[in-house]
GROMACS .gro file of C-alpha atoms in nm:
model
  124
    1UNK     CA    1   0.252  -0.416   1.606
    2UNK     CA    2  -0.089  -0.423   1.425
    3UNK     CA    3  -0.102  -0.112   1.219
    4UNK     CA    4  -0.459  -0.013   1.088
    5UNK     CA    5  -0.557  -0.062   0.704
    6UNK     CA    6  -0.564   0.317   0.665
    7UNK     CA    7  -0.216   0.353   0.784
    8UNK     CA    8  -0.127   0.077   0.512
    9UNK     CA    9  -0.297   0.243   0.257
   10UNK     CA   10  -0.085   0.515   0.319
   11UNK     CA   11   0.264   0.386   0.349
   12UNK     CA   12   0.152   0.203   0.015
   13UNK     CA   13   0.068   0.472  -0.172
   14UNK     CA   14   0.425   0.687  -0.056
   15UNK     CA   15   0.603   0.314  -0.196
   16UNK     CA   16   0.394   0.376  -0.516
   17UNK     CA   17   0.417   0.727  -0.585
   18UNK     CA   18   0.798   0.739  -0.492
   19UNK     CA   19   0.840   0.473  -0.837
   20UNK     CA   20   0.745   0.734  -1.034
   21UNK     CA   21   0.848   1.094  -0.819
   22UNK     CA   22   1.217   1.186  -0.722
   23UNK     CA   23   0.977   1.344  -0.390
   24UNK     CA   24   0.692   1.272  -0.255
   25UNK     CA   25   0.508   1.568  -0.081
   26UNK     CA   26   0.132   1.572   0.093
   27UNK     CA   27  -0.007   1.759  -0.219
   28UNK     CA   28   0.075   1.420  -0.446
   29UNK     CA   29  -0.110   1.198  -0.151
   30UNK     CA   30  -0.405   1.420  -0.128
   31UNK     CA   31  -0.443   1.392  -0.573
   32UNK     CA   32  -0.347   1.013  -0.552
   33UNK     CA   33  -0.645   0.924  -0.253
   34UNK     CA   34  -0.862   1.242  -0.365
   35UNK     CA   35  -0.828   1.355   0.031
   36UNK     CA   36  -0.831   1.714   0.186
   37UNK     CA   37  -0.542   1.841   0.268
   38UNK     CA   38  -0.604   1.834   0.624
   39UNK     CA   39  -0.668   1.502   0.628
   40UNK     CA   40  -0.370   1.361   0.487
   41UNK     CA   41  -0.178   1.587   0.740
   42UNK     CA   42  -0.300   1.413   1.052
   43UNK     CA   43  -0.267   1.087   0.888
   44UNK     CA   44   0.136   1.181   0.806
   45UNK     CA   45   0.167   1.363   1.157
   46UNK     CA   46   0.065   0.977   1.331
   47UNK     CA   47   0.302   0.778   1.050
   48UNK     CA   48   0.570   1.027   1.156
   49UNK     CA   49   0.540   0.982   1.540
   50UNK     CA   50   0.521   0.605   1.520
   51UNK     CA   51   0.822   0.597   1.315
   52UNK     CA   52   0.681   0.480   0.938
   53UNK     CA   53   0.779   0.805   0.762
   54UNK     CA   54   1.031   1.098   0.748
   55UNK     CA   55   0.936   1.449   0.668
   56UNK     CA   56   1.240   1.627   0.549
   57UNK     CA   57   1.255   2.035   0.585
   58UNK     CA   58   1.136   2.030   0.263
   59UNK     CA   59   0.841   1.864   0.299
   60UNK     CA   60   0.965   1.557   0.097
   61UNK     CA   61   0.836   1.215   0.273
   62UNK     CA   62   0.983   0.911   0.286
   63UNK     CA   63   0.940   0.542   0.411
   64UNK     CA   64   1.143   0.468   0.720
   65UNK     CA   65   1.275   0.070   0.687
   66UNK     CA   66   0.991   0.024   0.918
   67UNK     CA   67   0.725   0.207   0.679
   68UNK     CA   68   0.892   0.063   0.381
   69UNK     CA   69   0.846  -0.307   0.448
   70UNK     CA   70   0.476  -0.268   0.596
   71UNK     CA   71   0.449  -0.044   0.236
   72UNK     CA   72   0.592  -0.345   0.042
   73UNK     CA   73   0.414  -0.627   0.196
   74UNK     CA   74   0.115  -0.423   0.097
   75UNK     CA   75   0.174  -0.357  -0.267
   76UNK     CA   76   0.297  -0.735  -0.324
   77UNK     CA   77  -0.010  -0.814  -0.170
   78UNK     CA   78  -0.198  -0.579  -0.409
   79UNK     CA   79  -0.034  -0.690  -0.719
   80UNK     CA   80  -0.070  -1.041  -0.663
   81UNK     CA   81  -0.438  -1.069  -0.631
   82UNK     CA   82  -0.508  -0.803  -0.880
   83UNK     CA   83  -0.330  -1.046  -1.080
   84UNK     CA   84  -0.601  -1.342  -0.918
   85UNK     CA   85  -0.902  -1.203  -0.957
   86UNK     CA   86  -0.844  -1.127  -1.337
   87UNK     CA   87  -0.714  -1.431  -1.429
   88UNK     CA   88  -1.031  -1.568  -1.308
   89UNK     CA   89  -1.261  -1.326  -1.505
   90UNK     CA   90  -1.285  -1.057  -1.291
   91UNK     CA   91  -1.236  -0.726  -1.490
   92UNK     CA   92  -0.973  -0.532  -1.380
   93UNK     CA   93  -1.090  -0.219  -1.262
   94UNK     CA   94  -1.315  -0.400  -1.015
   95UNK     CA   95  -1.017  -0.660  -0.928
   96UNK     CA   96  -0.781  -0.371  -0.835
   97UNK     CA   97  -1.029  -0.293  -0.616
   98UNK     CA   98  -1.150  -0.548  -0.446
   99UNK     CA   99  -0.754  -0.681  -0.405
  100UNK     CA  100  -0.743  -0.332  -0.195
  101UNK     CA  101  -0.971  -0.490   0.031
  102UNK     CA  102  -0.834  -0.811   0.076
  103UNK     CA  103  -0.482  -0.760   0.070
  104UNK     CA  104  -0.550  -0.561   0.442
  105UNK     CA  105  -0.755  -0.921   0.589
  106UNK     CA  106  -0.556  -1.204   0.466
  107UNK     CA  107  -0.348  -1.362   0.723
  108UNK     CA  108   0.042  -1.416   0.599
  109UNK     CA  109   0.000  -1.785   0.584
  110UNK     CA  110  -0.280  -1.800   0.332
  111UNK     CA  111  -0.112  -1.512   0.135
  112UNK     CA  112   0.185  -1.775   0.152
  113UNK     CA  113  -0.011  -2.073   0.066
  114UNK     CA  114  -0.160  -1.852  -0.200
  115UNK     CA  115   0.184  -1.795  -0.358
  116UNK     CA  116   0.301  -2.143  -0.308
  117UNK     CA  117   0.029  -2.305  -0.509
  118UNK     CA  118  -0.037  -2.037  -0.796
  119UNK     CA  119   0.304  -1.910  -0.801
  120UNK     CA  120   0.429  -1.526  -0.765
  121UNK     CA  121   0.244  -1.434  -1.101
  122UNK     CA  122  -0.082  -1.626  -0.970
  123UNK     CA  123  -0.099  -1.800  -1.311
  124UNK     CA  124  -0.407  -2.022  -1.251
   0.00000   0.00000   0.00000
């Protein structure tokens, strides 16, 4: 199933935010993206019915194994050519960035290939 870069965004920020949080609520998505409430509610309600999270009675979300891997592949993704772009001079702010974009558009086997040749750490 394609899922759509907004819904990876998303699942990849619960992954992120749950590092540092024992829960994860709607409140800590909205600060983290800088979105209305009501926005991030629609977004969770359509994660929740295609299976990607769980919203517990307390409000406290969490990655299904579904929502988790998409989440992961994401955020290794992420790292990775953060990692790229600054070891090739890109400053970092604009790195983390533009790896946001790219991690959404590269196909599996170049992100592969990627790996193979530079390594996990993408020291070039």
């Amino acid at each position: 199933m394609i899922i759509q870069e907004s819904a990876q965004d998303y699942l990849e920020s619960i992954l992120i935010l749950s590092q540092t949080r024992t829960h994860v609520r709607a409140t800590d998505i909205c600060k983290y993206f800088g979105y209305a409430r009501a926005t991030v509610s629609v977004s969770l309600k359509q994660l929740r019915e295609n299976g990607y999270v769980n919203v517990d009675s307390q409000k406290n979300i969490t990655l299904t194994e579904s929502g988790n891997k998409i989440a992961s592949e994401m955020y290794e993704r992420h790292l990775f050519l953060t990692r790229f772009f600054t070891q090739i001079g890109v400053p970092k702010d604009i790195a983390a960035k533009d790896a946001c974009r790219v991690e959404h558009y590269v196909s599996r086997e170049t992100f592969q290939a990627m790996k193979d040749h530079f390594g996990d750490n993408a020291e070039v």
